[in-house]
Short mmCIF file of C-alpha atoms in Angstrom, two decimals:
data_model
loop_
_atom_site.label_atom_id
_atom_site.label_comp_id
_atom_site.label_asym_id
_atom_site.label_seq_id
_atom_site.Cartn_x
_atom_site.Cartn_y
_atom_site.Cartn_z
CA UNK A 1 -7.27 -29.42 25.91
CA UNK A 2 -6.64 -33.14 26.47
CA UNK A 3 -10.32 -33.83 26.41
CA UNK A 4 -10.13 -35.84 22.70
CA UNK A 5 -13.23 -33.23 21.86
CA UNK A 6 -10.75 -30.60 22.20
CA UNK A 7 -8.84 -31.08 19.54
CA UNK A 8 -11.99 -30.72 17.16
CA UNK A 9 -12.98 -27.65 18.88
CA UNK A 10 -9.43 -25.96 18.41
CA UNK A 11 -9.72 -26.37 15.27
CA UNK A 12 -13.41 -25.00 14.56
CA UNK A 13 -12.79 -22.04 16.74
CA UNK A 14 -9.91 -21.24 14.40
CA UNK A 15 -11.67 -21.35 11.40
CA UNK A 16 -14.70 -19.34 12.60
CA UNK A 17 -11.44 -16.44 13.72
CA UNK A 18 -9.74 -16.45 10.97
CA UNK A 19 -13.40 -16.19 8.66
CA UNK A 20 -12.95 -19.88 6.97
CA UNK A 21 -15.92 -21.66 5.66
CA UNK A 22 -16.01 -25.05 4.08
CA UNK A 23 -16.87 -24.54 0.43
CA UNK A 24 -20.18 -26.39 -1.11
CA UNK A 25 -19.59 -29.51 -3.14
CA UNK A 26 -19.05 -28.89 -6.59
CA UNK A 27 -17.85 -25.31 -6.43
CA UNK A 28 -15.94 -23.74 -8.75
CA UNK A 29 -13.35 -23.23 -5.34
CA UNK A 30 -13.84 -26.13 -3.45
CA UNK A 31 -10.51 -28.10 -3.98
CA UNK A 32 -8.79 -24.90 -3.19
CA UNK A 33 -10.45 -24.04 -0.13
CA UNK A 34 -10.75 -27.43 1.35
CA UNK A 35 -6.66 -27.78 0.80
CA UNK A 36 -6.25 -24.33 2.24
CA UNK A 37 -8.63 -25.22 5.22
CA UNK A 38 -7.04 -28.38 6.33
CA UNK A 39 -2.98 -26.47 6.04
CA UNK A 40 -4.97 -23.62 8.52
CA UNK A 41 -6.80 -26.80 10.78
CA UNK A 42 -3.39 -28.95 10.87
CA UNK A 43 -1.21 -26.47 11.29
CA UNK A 44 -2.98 -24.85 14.24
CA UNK A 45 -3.73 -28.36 15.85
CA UNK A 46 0.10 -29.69 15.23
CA UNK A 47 1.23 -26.06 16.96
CA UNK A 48 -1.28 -26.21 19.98
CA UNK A 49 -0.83 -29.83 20.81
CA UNK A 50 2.50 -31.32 19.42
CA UNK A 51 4.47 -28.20 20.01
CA UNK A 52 2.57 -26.84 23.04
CA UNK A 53 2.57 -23.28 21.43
CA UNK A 54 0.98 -20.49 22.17
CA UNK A 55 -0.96 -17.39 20.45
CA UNK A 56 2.30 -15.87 19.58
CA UNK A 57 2.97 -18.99 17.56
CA UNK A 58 0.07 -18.91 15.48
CA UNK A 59 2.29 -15.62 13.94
CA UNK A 60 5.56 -16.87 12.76
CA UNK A 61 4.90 -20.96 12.71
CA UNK A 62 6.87 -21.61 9.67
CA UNK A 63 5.42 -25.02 8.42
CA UNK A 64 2.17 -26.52 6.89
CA UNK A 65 0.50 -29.02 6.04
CA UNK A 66 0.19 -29.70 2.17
CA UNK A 67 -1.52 -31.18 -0.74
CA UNK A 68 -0.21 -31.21 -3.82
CA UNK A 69 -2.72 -28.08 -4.33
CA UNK A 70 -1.31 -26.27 -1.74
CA UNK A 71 2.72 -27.12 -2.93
CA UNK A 72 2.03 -25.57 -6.25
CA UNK A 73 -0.06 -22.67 -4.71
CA UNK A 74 3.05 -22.17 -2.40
CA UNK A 75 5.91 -23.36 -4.59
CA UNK A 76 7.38 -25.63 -2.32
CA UNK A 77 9.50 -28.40 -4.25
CA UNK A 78 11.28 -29.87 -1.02
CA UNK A 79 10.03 -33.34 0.51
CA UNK A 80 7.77 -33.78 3.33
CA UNK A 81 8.99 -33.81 7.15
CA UNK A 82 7.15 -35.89 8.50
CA UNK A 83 3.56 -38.16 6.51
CA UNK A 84 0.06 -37.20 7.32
CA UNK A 85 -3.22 -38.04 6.15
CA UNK A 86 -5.64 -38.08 3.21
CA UNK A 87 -2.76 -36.55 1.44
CA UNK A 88 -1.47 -33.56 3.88
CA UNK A 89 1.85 -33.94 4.40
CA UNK A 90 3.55 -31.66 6.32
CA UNK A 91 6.43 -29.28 4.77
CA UNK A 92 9.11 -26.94 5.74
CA UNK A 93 8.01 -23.74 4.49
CA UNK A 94 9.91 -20.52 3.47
CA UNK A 95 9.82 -18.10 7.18
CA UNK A 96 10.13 -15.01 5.05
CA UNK A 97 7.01 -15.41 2.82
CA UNK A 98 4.82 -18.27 4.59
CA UNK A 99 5.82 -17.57 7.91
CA UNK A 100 2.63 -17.55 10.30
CA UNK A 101 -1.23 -18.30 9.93
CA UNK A 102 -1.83 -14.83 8.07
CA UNK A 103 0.67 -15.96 5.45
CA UNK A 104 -1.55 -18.85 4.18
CA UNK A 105 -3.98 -19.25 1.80
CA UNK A 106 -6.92 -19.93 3.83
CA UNK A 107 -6.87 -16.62 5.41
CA UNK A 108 -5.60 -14.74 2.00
CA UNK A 109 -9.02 -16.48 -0.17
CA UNK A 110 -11.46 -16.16 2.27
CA UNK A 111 -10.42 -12.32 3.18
CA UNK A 112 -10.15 -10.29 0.29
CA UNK A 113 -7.60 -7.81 -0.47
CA UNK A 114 -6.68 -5.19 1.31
CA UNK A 115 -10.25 -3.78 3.05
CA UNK A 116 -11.28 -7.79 4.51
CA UNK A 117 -7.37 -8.63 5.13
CA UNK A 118 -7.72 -4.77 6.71
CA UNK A 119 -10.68 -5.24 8.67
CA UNK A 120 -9.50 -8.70 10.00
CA UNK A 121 -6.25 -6.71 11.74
CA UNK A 122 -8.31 -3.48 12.77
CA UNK A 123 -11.02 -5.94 14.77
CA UNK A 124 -9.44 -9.33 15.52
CA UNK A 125 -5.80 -8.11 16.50
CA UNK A 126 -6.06 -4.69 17.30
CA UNK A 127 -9.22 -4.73 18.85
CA UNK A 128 -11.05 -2.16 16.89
CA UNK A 129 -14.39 -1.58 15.49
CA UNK A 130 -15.26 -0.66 12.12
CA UNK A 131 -18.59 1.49 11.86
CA UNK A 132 -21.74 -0.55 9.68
CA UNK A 133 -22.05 1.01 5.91
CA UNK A 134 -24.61 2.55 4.69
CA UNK A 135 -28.10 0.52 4.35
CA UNK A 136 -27.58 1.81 0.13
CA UNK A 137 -24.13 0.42 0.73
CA UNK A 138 -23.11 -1.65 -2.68
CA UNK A 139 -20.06 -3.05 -2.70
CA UNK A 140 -17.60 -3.11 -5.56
CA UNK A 141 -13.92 -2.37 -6.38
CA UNK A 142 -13.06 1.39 -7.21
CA UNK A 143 -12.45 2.02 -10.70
CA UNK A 144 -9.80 5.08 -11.12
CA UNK A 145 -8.10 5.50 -13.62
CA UNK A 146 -6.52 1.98 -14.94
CA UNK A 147 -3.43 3.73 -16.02
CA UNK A 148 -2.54 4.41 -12.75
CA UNK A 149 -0.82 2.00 -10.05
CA UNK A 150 -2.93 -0.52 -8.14
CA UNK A 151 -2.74 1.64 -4.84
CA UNK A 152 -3.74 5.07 -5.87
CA UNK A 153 -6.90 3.42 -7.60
CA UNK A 154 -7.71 1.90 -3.74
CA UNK A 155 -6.94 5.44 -2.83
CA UNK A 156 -10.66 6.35 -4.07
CA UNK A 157 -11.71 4.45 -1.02
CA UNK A 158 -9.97 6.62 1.65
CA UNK A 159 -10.68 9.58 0.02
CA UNK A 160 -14.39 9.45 -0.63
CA UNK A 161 -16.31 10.84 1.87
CA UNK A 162 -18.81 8.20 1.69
CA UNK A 163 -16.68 5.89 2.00
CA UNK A 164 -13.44 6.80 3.63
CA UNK A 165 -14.38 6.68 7.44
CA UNK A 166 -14.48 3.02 7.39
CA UNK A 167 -11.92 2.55 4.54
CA UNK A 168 -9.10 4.49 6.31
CA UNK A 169 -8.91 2.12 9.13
CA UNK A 170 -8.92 -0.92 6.92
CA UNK A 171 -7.30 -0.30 3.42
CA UNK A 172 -3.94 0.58 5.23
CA UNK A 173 -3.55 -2.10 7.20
CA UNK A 174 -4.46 -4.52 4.10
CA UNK A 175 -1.80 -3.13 2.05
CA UNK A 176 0.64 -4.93 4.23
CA UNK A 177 -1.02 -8.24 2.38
CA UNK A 178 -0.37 -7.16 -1.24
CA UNK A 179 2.66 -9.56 -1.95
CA UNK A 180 -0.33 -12.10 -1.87
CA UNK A 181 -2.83 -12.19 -4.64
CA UNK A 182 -6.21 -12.98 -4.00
CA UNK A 183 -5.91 -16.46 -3.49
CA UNK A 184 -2.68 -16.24 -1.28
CA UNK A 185 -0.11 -16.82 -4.27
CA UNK A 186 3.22 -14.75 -3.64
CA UNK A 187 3.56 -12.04 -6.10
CA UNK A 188 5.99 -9.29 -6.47
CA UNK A 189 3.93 -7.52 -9.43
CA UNK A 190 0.25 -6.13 -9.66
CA UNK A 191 -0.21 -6.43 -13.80
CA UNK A 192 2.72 -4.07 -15.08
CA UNK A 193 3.67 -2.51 -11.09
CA UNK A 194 5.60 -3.67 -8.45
CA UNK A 195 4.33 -4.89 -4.95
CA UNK A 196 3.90 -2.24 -2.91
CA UNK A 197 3.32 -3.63 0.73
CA UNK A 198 3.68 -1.05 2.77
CA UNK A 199 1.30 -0.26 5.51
CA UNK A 200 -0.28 1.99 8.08
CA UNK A 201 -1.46 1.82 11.30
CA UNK A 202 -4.40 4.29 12.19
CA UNK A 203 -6.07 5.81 15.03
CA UNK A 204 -4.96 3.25 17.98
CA UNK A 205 -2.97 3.49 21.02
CA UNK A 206 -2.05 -0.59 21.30
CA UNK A 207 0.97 -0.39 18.71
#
């Protein structure tokens, strides 16, 4: 790690973990991502090297390091601890709802909620492998009945026979993401219901 190439690498191999791409100039996203990328790259580097963390860390680190994207997007009003760069200063940020890497927006946009958030837990943390879909395998958001609350239309997903042997080890563990829209803004309502984030752990022994 004190190899100056290091630091670079720390922060490549975290992006390629955590499923981060830099977005293409001009997209509709890119001011987004590229604020939500460097809080995930900062934040990672300022853990491994300034506070010689560890993996652990990378779960309840309770700071970031903001644009003024990123404030808004998080709702932080307080002033910076300590100046950065190119406009990412880093900020104090609230334990209970920003606390840790899987809080942040980087991973919230680029894995969507709850089957990528899902899958993300069930193979990066826990070790697990989801099975490949179906080669006719097209992807889309179940429908059920829009009357209904947010979670019982996902419910289609763990129910369907086509579908449920890969959803049932995801979906759960997703739902543990739902106070966090799909581009990692707290929320405590879906539309007209509240935030349901409980979750479910499935078919492991490591837990």
């Amino acid at each position: 790690l004190q190899d100056p190439r290091a630091k670079v690498a720390v922060g490549r191999f975290h992006l390629e973990w955590l499923k981060l791409a830099y977005p293409e100039a001009g997209a509709a996203n890119e001011a987004e991502a590229i604020a939500a990328i460097e809080d995930t790259v900062r934040t990672v580097t300022e853990l491994t090297y300034a506070d010689n963390g560890d993996f652990k860390d990378l779960f309840s680190v309770s700071y970031g390091f903001l644009n003024g994207v990123t404030k808004d997007l998080y709702s932080v009003t307080g002033s910076a601890t300590a100046l950065g760069s190119n406009g990412f200063d880093k900020y104090a940020l609230d334990p209970i709802q920003r606390g840790g890497i899987l809080s942040r927006a980087g991973f919230l946009s680029f894995n969507p909620p709850p089957s990528g958030r899902g899958k993300f837990v069930r193979e990066q943390l826990l070790c697990g492998v989801i099975p490949l879909p179906p080669a006719d395998f097209i992807p889309e958001a179940p429908e059920g009945d829009p009357n209904s609350p947010p979670r019982e239309r996902w419910a289609e997903h763990v129910t369907n026979p086509a579908c449920g042997g890969c959803h049932r080890l995801m979906d759960p563990l997703g739902f543990g993401f739902d106070h966090y829209d799909d581009h990692g803004q707290w929320r405590t309502m879906v539309g007209t219901w509240p935030v349901d984030a409980t979750g479910e752990i499935v078919e492991t022994t490591d837990v």
